[in-house]
mmCIF file of C-alpha atoms in Angstrom:
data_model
loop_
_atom_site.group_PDB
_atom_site.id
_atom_site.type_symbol
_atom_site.label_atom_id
_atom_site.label_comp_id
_atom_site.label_asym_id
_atom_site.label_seq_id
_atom_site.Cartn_x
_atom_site.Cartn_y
_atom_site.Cartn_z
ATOM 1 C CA UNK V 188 0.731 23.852 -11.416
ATOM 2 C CA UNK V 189 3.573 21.631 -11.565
ATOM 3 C CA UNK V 190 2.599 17.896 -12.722
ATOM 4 C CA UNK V 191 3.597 15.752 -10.892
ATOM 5 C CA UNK V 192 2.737 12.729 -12.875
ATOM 6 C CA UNK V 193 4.537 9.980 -13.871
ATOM 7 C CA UNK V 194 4.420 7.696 -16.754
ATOM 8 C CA UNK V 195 4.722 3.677 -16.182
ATOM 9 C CA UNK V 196 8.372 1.974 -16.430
ATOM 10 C CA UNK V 197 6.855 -1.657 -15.899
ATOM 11 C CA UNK V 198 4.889 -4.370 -16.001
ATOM 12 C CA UNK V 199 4.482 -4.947 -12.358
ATOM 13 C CA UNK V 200 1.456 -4.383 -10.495
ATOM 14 C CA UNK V 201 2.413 -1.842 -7.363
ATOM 15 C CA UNK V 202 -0.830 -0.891 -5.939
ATOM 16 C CA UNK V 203 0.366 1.753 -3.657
ATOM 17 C CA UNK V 204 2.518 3.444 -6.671
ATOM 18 C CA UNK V 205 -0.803 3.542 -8.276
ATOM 19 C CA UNK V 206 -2.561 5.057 -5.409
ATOM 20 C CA UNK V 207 -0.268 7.950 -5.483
ATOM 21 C CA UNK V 208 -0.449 7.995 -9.222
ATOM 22 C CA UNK V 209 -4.364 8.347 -8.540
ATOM 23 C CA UNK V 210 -4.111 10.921 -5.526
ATOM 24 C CA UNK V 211 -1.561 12.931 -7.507
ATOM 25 C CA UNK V 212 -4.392 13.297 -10.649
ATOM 26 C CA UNK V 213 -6.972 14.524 -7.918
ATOM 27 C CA UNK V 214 -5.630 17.889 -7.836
ATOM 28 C CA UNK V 215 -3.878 18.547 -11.243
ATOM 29 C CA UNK V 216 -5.344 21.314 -12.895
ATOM 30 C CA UNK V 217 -7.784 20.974 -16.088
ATOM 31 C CA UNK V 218 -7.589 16.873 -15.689
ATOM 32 C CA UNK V 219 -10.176 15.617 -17.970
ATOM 33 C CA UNK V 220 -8.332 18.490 -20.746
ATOM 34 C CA UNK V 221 -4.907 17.542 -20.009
ATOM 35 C CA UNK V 222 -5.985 13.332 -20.006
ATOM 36 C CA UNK V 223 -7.119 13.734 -23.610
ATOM 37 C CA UNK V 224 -3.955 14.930 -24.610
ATOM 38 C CA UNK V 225 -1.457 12.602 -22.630
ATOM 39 C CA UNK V 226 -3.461 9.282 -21.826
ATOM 40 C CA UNK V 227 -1.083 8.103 -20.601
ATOM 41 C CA UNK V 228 -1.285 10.246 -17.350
ATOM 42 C CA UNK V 229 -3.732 7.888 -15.960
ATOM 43 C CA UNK V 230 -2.195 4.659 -17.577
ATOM 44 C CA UNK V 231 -0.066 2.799 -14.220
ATOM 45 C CA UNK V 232 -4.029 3.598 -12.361
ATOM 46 C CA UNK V 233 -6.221 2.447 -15.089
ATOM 47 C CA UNK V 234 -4.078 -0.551 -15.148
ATOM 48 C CA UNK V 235 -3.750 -0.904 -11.646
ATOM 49 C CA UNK V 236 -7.587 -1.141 -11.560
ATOM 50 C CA UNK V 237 -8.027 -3.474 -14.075
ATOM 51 C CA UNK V 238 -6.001 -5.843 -12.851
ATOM 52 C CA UNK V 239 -7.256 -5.394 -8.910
ATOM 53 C CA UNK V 240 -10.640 -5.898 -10.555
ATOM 54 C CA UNK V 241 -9.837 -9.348 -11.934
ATOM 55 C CA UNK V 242 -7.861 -10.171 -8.281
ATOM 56 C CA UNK V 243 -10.977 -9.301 -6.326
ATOM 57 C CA UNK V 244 -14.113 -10.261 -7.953
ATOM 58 C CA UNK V 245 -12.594 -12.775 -9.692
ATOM 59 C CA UNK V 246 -12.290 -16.794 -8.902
ATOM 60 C CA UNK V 247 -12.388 -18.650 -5.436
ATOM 61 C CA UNK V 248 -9.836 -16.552 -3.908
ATOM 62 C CA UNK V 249 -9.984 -13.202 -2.666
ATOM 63 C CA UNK V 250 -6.989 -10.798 -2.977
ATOM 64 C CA UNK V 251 -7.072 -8.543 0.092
ATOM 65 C CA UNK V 252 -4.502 -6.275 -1.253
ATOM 66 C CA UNK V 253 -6.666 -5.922 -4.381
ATOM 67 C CA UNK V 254 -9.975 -5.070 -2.210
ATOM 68 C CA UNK V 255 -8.031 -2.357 -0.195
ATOM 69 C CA UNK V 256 -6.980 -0.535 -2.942
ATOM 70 C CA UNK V 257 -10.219 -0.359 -4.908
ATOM 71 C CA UNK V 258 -11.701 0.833 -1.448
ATOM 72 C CA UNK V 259 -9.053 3.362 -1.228
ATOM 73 C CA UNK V 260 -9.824 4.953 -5.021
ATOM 74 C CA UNK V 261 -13.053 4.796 -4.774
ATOM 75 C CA UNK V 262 -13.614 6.239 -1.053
ATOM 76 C CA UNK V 263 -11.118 8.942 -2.492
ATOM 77 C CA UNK V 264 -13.612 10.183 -5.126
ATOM 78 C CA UNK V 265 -16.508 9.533 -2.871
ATOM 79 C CA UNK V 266 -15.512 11.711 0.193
ATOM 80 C CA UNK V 267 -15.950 14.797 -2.599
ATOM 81 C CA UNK V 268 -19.171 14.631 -1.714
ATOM 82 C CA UNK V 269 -18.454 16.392 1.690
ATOM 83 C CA UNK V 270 -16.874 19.277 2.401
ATOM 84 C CA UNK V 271 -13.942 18.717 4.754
ATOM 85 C CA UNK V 272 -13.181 22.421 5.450
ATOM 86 C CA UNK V 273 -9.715 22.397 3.667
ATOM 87 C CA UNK V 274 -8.301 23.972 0.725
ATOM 88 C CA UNK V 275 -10.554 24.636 -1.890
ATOM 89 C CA UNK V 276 -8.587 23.668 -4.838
ATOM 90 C CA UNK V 277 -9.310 19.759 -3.734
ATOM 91 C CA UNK V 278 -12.340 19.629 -4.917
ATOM 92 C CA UNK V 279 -11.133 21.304 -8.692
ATOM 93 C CA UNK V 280 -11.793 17.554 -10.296
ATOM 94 C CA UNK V 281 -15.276 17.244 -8.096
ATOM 95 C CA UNK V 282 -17.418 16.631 -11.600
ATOM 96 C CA UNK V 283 -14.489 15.177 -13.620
ATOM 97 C CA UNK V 284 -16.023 12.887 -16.274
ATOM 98 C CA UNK V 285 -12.646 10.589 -15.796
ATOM 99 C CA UNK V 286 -13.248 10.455 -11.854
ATOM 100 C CA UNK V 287 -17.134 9.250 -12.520
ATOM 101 C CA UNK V 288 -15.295 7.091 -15.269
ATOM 102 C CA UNK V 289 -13.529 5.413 -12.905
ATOM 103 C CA UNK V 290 -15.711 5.203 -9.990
ATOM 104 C CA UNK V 291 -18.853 3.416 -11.934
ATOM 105 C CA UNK V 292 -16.037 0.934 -13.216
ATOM 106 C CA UNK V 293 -15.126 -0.334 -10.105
ATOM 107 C CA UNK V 294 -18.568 0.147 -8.356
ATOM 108 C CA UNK V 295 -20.234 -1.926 -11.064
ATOM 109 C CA UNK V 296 -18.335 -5.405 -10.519
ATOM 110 C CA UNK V 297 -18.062 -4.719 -6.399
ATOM 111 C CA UNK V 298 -21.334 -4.046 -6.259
ATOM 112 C CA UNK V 299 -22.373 -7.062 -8.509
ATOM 113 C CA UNK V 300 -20.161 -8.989 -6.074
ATOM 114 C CA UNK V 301 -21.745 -7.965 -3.136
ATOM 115 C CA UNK V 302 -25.309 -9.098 -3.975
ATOM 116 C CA UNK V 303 -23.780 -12.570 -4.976
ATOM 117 C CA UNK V 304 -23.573 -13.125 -1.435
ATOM 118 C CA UNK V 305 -27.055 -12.820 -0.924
ATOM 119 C CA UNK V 306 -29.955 -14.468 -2.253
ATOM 120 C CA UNK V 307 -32.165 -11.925 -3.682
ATOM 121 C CA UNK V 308 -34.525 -13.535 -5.306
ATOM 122 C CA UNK V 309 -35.588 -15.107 -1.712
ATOM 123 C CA UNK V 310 -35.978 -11.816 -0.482
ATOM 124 C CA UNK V 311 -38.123 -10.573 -2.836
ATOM 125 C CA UNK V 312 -40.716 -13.388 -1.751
ATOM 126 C CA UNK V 313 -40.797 -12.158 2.276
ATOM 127 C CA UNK V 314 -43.330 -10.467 3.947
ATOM 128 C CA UNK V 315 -41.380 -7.371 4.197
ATOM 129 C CA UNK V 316 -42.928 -6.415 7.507
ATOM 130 C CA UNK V 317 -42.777 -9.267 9.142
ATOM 131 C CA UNK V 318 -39.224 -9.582 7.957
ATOM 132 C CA UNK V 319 -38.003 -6.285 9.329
ATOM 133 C CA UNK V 320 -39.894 -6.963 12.832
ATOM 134 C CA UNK V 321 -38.717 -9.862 13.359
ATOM 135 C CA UNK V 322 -34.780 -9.003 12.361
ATOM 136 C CA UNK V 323 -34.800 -6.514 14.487
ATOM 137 C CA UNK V 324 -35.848 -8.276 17.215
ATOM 138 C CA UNK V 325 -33.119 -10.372 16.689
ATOM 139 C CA UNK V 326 -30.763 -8.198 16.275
ATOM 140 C CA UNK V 327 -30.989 -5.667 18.834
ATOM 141 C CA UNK V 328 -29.837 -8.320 21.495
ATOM 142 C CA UNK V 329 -28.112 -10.723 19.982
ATOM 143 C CA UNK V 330 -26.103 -13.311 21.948
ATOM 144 C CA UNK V 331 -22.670 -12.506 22.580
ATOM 145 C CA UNK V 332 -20.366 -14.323 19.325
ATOM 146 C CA UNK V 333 -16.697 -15.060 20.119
ATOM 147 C CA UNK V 334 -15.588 -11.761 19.024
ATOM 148 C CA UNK V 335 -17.842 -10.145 21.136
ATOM 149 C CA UNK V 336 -16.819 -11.867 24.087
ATOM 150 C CA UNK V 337 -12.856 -10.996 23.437
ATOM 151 C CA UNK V 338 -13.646 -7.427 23.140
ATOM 152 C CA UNK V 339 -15.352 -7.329 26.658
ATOM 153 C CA UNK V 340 -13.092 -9.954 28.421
ATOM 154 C CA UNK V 341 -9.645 -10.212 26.657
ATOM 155 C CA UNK V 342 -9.198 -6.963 24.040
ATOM 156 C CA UNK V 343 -6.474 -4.803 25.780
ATOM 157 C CA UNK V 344 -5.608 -0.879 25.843
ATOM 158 C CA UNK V 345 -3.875 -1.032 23.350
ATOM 159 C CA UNK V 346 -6.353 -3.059 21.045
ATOM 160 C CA UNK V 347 -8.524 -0.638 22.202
ATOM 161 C CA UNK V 348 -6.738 2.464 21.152
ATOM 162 C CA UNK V 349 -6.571 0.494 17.819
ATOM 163 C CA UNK V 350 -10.540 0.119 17.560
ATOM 164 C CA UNK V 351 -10.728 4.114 18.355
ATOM 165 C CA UNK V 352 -8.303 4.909 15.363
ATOM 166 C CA UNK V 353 -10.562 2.694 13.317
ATOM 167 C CA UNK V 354 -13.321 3.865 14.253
ATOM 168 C CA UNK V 355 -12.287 7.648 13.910
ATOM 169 C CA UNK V 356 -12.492 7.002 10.145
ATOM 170 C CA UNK V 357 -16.458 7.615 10.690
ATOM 171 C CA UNK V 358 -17.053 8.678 14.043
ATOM 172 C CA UNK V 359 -15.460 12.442 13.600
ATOM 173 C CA UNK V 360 -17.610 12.780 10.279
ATOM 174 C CA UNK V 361 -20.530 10.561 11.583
ATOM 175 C CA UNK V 362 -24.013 11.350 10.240
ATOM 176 C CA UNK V 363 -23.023 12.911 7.138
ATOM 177 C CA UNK V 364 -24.091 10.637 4.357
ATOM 178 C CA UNK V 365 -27.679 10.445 6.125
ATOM 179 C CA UNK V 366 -27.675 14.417 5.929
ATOM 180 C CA UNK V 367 -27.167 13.630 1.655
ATOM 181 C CA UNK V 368 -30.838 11.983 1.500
ATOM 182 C CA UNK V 369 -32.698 14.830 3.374
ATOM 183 C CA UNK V 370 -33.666 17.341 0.456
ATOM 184 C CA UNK V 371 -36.473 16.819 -1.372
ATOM 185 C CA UNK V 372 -40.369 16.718 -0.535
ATOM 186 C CA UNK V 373 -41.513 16.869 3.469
ATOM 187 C CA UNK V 374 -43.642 13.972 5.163
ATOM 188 C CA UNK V 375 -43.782 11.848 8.289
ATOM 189 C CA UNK V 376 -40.817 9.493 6.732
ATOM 190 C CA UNK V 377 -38.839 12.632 6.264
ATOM 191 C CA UNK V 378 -39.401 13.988 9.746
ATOM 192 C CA UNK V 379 -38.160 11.702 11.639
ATOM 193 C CA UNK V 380 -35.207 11.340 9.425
ATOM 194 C CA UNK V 381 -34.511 14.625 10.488
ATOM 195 C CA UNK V 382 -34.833 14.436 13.702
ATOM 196 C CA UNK V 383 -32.346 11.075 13.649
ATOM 197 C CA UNK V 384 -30.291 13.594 11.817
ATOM 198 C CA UNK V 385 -30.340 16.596 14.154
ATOM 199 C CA UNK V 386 -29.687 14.335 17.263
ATOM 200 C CA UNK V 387 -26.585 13.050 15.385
ATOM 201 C CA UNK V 388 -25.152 16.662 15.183
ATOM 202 C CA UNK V 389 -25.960 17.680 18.640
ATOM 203 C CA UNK V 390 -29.591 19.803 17.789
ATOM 204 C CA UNK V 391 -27.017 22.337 16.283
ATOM 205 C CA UNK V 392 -24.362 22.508 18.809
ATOM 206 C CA UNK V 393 -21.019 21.216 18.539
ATOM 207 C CA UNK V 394 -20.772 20.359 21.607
ATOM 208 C CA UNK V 395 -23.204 18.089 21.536
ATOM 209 C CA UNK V 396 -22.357 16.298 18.346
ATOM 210 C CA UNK V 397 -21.636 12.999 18.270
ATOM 211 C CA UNK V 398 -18.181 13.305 16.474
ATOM 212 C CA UNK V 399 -17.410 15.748 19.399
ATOM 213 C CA UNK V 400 -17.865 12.570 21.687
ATOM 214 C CA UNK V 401 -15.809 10.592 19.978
ATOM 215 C CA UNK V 402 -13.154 13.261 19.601
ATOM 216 C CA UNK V 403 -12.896 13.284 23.212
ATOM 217 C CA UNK V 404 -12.307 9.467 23.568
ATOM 218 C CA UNK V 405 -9.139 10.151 20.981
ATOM 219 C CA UNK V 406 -7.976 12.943 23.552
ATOM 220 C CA UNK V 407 -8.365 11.154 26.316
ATOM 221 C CA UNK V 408 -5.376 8.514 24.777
ATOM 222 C CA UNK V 409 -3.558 11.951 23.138
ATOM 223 C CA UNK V 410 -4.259 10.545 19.577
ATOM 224 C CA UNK V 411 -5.415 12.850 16.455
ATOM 225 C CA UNK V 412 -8.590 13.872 16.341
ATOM 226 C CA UNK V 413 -8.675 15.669 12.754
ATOM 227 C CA UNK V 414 -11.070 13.177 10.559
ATOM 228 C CA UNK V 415 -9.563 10.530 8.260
ATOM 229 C CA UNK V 416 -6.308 10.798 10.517
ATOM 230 C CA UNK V 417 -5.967 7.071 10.780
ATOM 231 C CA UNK V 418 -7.092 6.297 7.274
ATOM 232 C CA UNK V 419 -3.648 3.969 6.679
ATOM 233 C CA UNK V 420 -4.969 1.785 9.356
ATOM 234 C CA UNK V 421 -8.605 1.211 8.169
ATOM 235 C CA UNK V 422 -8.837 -1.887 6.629
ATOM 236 C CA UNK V 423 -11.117 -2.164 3.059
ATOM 237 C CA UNK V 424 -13.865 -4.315 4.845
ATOM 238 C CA UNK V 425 -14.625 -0.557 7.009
ATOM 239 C CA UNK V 426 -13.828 0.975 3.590
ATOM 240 C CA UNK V 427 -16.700 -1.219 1.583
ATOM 241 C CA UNK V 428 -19.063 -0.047 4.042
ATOM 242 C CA UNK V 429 -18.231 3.464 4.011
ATOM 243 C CA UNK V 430 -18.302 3.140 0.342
ATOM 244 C CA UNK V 431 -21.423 1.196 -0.236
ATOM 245 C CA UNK V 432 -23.575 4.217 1.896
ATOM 246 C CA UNK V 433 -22.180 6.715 -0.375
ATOM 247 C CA UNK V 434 -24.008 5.211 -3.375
ATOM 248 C CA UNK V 435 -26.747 4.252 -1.811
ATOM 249 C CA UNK V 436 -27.037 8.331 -0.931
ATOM 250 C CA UNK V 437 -26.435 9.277 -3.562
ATOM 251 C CA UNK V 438 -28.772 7.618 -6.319
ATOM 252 C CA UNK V 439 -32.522 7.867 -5.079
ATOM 253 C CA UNK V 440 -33.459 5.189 -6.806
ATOM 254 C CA UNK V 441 -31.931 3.275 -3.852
ATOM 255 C CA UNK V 442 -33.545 5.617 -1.294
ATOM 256 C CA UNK V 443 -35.077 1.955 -0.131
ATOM 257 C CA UNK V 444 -32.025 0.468 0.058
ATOM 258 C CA UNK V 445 -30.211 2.771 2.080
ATOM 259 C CA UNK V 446 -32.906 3.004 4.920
ATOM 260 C CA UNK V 447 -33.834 -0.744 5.189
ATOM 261 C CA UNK V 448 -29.352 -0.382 5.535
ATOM 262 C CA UNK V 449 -29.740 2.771 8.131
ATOM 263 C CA UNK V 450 -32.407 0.493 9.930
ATOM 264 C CA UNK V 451 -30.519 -2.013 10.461
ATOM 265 C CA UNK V 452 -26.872 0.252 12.075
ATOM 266 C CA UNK V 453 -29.059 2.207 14.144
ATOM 267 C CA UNK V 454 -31.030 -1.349 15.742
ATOM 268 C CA UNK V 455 -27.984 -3.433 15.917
ATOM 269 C CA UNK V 456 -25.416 -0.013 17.033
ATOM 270 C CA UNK V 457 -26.153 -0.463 20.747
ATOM 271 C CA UNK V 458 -25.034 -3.903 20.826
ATOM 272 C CA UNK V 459 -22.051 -3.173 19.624
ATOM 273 C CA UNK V 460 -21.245 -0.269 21.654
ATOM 274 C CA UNK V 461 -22.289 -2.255 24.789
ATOM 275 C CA UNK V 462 -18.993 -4.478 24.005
ATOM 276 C CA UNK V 463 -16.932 -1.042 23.815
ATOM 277 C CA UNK V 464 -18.029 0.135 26.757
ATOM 278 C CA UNK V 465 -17.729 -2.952 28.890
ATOM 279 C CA UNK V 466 -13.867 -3.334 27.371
ATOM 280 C CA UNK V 467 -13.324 0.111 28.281
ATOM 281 C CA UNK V 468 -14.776 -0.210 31.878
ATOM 282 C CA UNK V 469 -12.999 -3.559 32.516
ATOM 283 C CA UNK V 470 -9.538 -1.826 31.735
ATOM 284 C CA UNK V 471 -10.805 0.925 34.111
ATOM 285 C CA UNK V 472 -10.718 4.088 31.527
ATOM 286 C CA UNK V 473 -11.938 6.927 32.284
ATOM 287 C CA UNK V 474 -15.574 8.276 31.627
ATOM 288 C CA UNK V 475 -13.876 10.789 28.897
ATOM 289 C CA UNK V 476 -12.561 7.417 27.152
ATOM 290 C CA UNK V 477 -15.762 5.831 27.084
ATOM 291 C CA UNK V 478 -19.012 8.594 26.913
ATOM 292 C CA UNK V 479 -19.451 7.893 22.782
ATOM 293 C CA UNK V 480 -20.551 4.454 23.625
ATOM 294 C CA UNK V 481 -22.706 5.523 26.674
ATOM 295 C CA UNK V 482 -24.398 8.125 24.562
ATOM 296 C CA UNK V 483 -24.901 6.138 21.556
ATOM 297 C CA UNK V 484 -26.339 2.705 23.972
ATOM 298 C CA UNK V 485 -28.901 5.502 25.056
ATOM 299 C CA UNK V 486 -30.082 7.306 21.652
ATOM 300 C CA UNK V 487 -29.513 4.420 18.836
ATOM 301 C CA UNK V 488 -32.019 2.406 20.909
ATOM 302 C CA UNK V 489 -34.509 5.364 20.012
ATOM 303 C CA UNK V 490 -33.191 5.410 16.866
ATOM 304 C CA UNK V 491 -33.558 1.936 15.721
ATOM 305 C CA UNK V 492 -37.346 2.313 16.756
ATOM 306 C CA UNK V 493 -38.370 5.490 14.849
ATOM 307 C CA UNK V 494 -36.225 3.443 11.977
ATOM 308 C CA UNK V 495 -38.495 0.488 11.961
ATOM 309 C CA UNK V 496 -41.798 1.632 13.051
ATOM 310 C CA UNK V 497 -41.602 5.753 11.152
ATOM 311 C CA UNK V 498 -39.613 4.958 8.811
ATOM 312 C CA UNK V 499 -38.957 1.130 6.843
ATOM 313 C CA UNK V 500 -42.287 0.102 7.777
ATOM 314 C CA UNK V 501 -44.147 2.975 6.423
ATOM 315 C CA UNK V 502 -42.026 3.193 3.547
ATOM 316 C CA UNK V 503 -43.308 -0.317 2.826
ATOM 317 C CA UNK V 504 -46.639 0.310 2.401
ATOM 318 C CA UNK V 505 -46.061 3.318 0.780
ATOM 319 C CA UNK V 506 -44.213 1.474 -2.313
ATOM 320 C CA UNK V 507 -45.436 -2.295 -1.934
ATOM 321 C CA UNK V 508 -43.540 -3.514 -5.071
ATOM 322 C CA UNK V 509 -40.162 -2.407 -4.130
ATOM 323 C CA UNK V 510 -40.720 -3.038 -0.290
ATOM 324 C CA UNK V 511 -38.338 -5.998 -0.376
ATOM 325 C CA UNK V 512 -35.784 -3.320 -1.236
ATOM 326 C CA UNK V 513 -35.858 -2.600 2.865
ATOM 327 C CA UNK V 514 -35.082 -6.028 3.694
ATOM 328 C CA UNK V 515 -32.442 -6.401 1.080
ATOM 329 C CA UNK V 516 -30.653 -2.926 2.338
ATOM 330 C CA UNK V 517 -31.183 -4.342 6.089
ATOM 331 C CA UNK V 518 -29.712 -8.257 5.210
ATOM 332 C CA UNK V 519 -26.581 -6.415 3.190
ATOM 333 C CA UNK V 520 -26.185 -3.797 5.533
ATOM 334 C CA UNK V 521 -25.730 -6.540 8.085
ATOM 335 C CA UNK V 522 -23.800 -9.299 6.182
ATOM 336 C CA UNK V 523 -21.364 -5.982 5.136
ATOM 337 C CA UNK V 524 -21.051 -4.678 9.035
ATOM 338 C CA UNK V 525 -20.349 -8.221 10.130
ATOM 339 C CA UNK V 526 -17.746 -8.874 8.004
ATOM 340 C CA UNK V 527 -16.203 -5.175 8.904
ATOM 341 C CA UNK V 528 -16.358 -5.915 12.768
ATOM 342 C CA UNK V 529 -14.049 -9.232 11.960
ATOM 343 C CA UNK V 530 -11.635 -7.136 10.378
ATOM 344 C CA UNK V 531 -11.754 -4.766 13.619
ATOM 345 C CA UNK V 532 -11.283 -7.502 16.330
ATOM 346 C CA UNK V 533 -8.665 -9.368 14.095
ATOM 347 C CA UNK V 534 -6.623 -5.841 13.618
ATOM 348 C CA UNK V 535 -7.286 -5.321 17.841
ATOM 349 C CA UNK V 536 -5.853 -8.711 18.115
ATOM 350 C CA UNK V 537 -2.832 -7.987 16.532
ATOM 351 C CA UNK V 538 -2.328 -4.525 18.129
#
């Protein structure tokens, strides 16, 4: 295979010529062999991180630019973790020590960044099951916020068509990261994360799978429904959370984490989606442009309950030191989806 890799000419920063550096080392042949030979191969991205690193995590401001492309590499190692039905010689660098390399070097300081905006040390001293009760009471019908209101009453077709190209990014691939936690030992936890599971692909039939609801919506408007299609347009706030679920998956040790997280999307979803859906029946679309929401309003309510009452709160008593882990997973699950539906109105607005 021909490299094509090239070596740095400058100084300059140019995140998206690192980017392509980065995507063009995915699929070169015997990477981690040929990177110990010519280092150099991988200088304009190591650089590239390093200095979006320092722009991001770094000081009172926050460098968007920076955030989007450490989103970007690091959602571009992560989605190796699924199989996306393409050519196989993608996944050729799936285990490449230089890949991990540079994955736990930006998750470290993001993730270290994240929990700065929480106060940990409070949560830790909550009654975790009164804490998870009463959130989700809270949040499963939350008064309508400002943004909320402009996506039912102001939000037009064509900031609408925007939030379904967003919102492709998960909705065609939806429920996979949950389906990365299922192996392992059987129990009432784990059966009713199953069944969350096997609702989310349709009991086994595609036509009932979620991601073949929202690929409907996107045909409905003639837009591309092949998954990540509108991945230029998703900004890194979407990314993060994307991101942040794929570690969470996939190290047990925050098996807590992720389903005090999972508690909290699956409560809040159907308030969400009740915005959707009243945007999409004010501008008088049709049911094919609207049925995701519909369906999810209908099953995430279930969901949300089997979450709290089979899942976070038994998994509470079951490990009582590290229960606060739930509540922690639910608060950053929340602060993280918040600050992702900003992005989404504010990109509506301008579309």
């Amino acid at each position: 295979m021909q490299s094509n890799i090239v070596t740095p000419i400058a100084d300059t920063i140019n995140y998206d010529e690192a980017e392509q550096q980065f995507i063009n080392l995915l699929d070169l042949e015997n990477l981690d062999s040929k990177l110990e030979s010519q280092p150099e191969l991988a200088s304009i991205v190591d650089n590239a991180i390093a200095q979006a690193i320092e722009n991001a995590f770094s000081g009172a401001a926050s460098d968007d630019g920076a955030h989007l492309f450490l989103q970007r590499i690091l959602y571009r190692i992560n989605r190796l973790q699924l199989f996306w039905y393409d050519d196989l010689r993608h996944y050729t660098n799936e285990r490449s020590p230089y890949l991990n390399k540079v994955r736990d070097t930006i998750e470290t300081p993001w993730q270290e960044w994240e929990l700065s905006h929480l106060d940990v040390e409070a949560i830790k001293q909550l009654d975790v099951k009164q804490a998870l009760t009463e959130r989700s009471a809270c949040d499963l019908n939350p008064p309508l916020s400002e943004d909320s209101r402009y996506l039912r009453e102001e939000m037009s077709e064509a900031g609408y068509r925007h939030v379904l190209a967003i919102g492709s990014f998960d909705g065609l691939v939806e429920g996979s990261r949950l389906s990365r936690i299922m192996g392992g030992a059987a129990n009432e936890v784990h059966a009713t994360l199953m069944r969350v599971l096997i609702e989310e692909y349709g009991n086994g039939r595609l036509s009932r799978k979620h991601s073949t609801y929202f690929a409907q919506m996107l045909e409905e408007f003639g837009m591309n429904t092949q998954p990540e299609s509108y991945f230029e347009l998703v900004p890194w706030e979407v990314l993060a959370c994307a991101n942040h679920n794929f570690l969470m998956t996939e190290r047990k040790i925050y098996f807590l984490r992720y389903n005090g997280g999972l508690t909290y999307f699956e409560v809040a979803g159907p308030a969400t989606y009740r915005n959707y859906l009243a945007a999409a029946q004010r501008l008088e679309l049709s049911q094919a442009a609207m049925g995701y929401w519909e369906l999810h309003i209908r099953e995430d309510e279930r969901h949300g309950q089997w979450m709290l009452t089979d899942v976070s709160l038994p998994l509470a008593q079951r490990y009582p030191d590290r229960a606060w882990e739930l509540v922690l997973g639910y608060d950053q699950e929340k602060l993280m989806g918040d600050r992702a539906g900003v992005a989404i109105v504010r990109l509506a607005k301008q579309a």
